[in-house]
PDB file of C-alpha atoms in Angstrom:
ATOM      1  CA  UNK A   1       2.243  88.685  74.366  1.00 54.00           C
ATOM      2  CA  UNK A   2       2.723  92.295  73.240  1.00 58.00           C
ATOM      3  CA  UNK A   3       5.179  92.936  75.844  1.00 66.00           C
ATOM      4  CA  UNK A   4       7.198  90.361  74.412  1.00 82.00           C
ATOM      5  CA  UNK A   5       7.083  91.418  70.761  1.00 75.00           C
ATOM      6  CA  UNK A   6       8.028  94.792  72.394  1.00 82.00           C
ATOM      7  CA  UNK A   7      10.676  93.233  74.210  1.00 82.00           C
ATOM      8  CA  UNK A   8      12.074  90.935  71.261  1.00 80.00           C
ATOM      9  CA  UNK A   9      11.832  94.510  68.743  1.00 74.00           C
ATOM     10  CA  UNK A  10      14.188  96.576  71.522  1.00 79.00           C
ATOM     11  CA  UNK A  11      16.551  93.610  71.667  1.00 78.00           C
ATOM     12  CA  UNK A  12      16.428  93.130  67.665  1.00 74.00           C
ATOM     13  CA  UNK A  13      16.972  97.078  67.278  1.00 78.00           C
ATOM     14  CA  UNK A  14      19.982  97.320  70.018  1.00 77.00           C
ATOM     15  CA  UNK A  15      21.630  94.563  68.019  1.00 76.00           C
ATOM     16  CA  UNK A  16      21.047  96.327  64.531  1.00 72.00           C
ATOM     17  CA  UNK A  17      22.386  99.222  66.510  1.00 76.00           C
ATOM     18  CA  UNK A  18      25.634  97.607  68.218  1.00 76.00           C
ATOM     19  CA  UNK A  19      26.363  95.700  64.144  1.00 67.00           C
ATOM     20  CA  UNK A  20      26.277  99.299  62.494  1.00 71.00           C
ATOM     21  CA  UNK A  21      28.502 100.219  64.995  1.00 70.00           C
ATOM     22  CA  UNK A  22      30.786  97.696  63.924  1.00 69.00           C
ATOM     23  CA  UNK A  23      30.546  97.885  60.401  1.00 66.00           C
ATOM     24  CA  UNK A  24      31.410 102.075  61.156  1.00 67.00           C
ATOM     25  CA  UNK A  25      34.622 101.211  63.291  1.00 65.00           C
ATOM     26  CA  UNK A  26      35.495  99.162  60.630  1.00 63.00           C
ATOM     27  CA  UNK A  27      35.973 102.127  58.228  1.00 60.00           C
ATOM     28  CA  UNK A  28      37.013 103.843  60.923  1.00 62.00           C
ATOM     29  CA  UNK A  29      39.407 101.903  61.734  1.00 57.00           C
ATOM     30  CA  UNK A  30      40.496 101.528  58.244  1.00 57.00           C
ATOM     31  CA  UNK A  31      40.912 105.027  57.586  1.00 60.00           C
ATOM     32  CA  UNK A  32      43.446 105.384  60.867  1.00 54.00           C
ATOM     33  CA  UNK A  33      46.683 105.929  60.269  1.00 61.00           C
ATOM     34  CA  UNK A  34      48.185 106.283  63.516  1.00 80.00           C
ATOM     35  CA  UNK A  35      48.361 104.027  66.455  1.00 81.00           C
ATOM     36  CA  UNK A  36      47.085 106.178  69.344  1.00 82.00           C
ATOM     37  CA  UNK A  37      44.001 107.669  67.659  1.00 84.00           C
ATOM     38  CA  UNK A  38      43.232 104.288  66.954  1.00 85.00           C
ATOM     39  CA  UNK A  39      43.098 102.189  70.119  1.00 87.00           C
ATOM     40  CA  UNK A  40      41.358 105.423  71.837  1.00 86.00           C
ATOM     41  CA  UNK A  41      38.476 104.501  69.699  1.00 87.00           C
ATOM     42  CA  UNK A  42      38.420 100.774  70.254  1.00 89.00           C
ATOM     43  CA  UNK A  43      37.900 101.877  74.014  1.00 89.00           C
ATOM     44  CA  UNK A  44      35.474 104.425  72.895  1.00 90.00           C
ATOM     45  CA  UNK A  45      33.353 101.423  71.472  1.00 91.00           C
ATOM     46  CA  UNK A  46      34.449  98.604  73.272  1.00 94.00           C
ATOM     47  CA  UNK A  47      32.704 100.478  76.629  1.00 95.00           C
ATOM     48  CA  UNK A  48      29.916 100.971  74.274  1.00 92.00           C
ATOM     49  CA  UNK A  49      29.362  98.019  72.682  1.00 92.00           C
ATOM     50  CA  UNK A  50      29.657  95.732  76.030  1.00 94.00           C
ATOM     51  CA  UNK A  51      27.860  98.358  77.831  1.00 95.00           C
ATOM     52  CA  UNK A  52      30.598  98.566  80.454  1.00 96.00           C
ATOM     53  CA  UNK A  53      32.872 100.583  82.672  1.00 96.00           C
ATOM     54  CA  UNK A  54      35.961 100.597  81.336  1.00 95.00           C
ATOM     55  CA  UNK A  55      38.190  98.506  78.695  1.00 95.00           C
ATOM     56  CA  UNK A  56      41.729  98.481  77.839  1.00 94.00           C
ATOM     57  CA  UNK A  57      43.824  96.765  75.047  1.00 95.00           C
ATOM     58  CA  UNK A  58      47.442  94.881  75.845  1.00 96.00           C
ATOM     59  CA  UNK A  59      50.095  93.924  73.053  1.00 96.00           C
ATOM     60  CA  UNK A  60      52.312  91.409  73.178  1.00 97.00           C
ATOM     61  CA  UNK A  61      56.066  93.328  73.125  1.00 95.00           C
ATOM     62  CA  UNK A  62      58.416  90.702  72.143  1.00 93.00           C
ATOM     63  CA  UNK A  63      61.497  92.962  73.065  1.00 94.00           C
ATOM     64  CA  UNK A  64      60.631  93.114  76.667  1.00 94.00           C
ATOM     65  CA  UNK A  65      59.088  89.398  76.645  1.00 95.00           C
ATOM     66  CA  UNK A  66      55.871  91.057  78.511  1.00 96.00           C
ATOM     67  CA  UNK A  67      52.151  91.768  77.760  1.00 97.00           C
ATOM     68  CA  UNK A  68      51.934  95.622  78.183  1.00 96.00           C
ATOM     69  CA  UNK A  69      48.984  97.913  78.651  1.00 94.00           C
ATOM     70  CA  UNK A  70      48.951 100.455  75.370  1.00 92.00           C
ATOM     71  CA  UNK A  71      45.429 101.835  75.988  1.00 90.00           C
ATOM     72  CA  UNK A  72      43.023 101.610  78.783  1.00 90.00           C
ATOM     73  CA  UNK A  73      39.784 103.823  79.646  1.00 89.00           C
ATOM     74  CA  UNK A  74      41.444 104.117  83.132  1.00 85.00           C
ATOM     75  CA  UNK A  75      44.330 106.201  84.998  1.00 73.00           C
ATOM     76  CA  UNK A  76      45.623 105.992  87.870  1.00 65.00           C
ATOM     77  CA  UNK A  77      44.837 108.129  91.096  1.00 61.00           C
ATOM     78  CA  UNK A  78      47.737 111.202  89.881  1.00 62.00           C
ATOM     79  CA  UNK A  79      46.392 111.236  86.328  1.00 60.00           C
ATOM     80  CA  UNK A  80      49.215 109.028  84.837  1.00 64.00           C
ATOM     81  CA  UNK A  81      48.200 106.417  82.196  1.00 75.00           C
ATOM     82  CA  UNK A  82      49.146 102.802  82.597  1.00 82.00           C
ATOM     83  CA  UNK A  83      50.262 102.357  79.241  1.00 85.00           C
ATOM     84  CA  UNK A  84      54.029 100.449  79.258  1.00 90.00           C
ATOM     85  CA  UNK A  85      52.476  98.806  82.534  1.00 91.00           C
ATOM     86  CA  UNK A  86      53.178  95.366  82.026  1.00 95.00           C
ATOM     87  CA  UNK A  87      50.830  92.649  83.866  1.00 95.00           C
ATOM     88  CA  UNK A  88      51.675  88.924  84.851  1.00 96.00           C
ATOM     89  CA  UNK A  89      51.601  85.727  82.422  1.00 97.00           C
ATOM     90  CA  UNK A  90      49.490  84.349  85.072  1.00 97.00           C
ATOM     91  CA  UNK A  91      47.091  87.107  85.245  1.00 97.00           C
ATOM     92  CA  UNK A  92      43.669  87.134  83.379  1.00 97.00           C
ATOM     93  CA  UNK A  93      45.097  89.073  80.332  1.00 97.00           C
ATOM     94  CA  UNK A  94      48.231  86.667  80.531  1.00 98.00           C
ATOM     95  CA  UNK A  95      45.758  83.758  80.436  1.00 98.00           C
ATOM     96  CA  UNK A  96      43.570  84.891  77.378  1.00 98.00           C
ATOM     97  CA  UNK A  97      46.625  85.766  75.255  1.00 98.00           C
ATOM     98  CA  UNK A  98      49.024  82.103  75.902  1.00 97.00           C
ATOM     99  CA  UNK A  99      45.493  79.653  75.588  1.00 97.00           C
ATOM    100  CA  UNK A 100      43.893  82.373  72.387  1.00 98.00           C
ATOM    101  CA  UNK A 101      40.710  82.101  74.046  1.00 97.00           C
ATOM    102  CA  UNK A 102      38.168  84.525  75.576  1.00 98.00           C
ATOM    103  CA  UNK A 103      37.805  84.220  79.579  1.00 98.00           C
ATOM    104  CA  UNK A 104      34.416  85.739  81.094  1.00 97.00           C
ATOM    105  CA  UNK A 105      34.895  86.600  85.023  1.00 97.00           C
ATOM    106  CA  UNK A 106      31.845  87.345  86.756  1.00 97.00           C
ATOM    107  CA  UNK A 107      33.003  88.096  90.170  1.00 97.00           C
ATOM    108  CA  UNK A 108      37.014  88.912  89.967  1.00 96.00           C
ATOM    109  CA  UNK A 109      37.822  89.148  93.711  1.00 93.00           C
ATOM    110  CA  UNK A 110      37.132  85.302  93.491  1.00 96.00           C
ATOM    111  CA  UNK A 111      39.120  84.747  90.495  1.00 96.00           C
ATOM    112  CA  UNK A 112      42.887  84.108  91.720  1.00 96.00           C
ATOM    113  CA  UNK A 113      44.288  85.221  88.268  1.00 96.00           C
ATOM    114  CA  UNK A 114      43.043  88.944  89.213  1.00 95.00           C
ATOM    115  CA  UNK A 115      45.798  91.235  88.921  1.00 92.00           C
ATOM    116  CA  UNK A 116      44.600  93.135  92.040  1.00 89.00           C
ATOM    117  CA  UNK A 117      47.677  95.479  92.525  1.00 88.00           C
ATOM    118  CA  UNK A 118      47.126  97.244  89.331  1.00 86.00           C
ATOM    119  CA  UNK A 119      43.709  97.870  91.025  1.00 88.00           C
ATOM    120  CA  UNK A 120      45.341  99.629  93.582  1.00 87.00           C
ATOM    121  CA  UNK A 121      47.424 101.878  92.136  1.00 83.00           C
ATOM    122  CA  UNK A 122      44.679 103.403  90.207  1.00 84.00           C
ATOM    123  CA  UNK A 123      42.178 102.833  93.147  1.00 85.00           C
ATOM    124  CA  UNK A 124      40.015 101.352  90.527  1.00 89.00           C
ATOM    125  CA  UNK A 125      37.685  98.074  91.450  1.00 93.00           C
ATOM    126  CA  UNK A 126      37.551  95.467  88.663  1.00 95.00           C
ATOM    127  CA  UNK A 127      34.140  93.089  89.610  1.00 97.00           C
ATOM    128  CA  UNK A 128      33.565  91.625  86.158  1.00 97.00           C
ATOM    129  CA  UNK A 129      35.783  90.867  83.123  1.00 97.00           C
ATOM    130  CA  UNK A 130      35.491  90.025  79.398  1.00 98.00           C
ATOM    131  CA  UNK A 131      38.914  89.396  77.173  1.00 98.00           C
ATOM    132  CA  UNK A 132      39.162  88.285  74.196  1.00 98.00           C
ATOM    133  CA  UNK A 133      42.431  87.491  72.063  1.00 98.00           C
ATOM    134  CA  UNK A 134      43.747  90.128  69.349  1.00 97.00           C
ATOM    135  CA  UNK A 135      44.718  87.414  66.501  1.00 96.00           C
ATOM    136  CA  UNK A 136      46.212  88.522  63.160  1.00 94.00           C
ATOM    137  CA  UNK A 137      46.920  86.107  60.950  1.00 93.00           C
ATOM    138  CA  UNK A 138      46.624  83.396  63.252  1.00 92.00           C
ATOM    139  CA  UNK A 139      48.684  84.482  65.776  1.00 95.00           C
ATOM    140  CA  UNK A 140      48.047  86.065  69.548  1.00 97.00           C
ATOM    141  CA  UNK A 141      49.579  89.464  69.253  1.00 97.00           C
ATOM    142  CA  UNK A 142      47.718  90.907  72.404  1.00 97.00           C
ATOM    143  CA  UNK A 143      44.099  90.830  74.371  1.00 98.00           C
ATOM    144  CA  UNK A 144      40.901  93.268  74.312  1.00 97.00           C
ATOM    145  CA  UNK A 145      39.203  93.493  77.926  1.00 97.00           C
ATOM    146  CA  UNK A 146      35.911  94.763  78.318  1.00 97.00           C
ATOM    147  CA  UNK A 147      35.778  95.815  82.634  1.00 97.00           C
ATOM    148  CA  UNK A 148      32.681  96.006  84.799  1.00 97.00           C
ATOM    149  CA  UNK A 149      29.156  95.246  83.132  1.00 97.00           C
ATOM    150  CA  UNK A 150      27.136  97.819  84.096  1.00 97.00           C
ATOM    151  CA  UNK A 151      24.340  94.937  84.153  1.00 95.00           C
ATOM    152  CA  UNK A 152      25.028  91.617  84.543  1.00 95.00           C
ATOM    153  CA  UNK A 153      25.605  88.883  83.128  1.00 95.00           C
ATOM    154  CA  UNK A 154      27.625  89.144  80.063  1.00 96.00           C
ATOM    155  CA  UNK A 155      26.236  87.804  76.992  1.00 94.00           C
ATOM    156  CA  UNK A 156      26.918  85.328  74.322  1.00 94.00           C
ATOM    157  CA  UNK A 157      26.182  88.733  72.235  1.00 93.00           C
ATOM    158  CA  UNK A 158      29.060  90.290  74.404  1.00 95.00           C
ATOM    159  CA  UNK A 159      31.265  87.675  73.714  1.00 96.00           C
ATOM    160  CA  UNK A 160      30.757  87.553  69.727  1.00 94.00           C
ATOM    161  CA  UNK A 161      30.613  91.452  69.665  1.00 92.00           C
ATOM    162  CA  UNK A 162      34.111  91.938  71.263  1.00 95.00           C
ATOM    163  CA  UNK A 163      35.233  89.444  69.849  1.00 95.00           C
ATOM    164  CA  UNK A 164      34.451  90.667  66.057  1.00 92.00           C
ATOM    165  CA  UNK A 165      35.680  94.552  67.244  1.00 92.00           C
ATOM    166  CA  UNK A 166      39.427  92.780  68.624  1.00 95.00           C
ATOM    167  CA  UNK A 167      39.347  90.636  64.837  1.00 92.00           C
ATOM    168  CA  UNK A 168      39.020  94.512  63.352  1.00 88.00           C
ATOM    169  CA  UNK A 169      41.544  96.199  65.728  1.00 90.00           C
ATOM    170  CA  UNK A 170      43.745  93.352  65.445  1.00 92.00           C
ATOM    171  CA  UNK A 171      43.922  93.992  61.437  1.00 88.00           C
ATOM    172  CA  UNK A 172      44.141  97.599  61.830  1.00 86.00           C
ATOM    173  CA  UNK A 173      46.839  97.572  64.585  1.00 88.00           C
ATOM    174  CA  UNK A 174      49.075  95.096  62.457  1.00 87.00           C
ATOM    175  CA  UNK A 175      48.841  97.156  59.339  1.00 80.00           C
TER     176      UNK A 175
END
């Protein structure tokens, strides 16, 4: 019994942790004026907050028609960024931002929407995936993915915490 009130207090004091982070990137984020500043921290506490890997956010660029990469935790093998890499409509990230809804992938080798290629050029391994839409003022303008759980599974917490952080990036990156 004591090891479960123990249990139940670490759980109830990560998630008082993970909220004030989200109530401080919400200033934060508030307070940013420019773009790339900006995103680099949603990474910064998107890893954090999902307690994962890597995470990147895509935008929607109506120009080009395409769902482009315009930050990401990851490079590729000689140092060059992906952003302006665009990825499939039919991809994971493609899927999340046409349907505005988040998709959870456990095991992405199984998943035929992984976009494995982009794996390849920046000999990176995606196992596990969590997206969720960026929606301002009801509309999809791009997708938040969280890469990699360091400890499986993810969470209804995961889900609702990413979810609130892309709502707050999705306001600040509009404005």
């Amino acid at each position: 019994m004591a090891q479960s009130l123990e249990e139940r207090l670490l759980k109830m004091e990560n998630e008082v942790s993970i909220l004030q982070k989200l109530a401080d990137i919400s200033a934060s984020l508030n307070a940013q004026v420019e773009l790339r500043p900006l995103l680099q921290h949603i990474m910064a506490v998107s890893v954090e907050i999902a307690e994962c890997e890597a995470a990147s956010v895509l935008l929607w660029d109506n120009s080009r028609q395409q769902l482009i990469f315009v930050a990401s935790t990851t490079m590729r093998a000689d140092n060059t960024s992906l952003l302006g890499t665009a990825v499939p409509m039919d991809s994971i990230a493609g899927t999340i931002f046409k349907e505005n809804k988040i998709v959870q992938v456990d095991d992405a080798k199984q998943d035929e929407r992984h976009y494995d290629r982009l794996d390849e050029e920046i000999e990176f391994t995606t196992r596990s995936l969590l997206g969720v839409p960026l929606t301002y003022k009801n509309r999809v303008i791009g997708v938040l993915e969280a890469l990699n759980k360091h400890s499986m599974p993810w969470t209804k917490a995961d889900r609702i915490h990413l979810s609130t952080l892309a709502a707050q990036a999705a306001v600040a990156i509009e404005n």
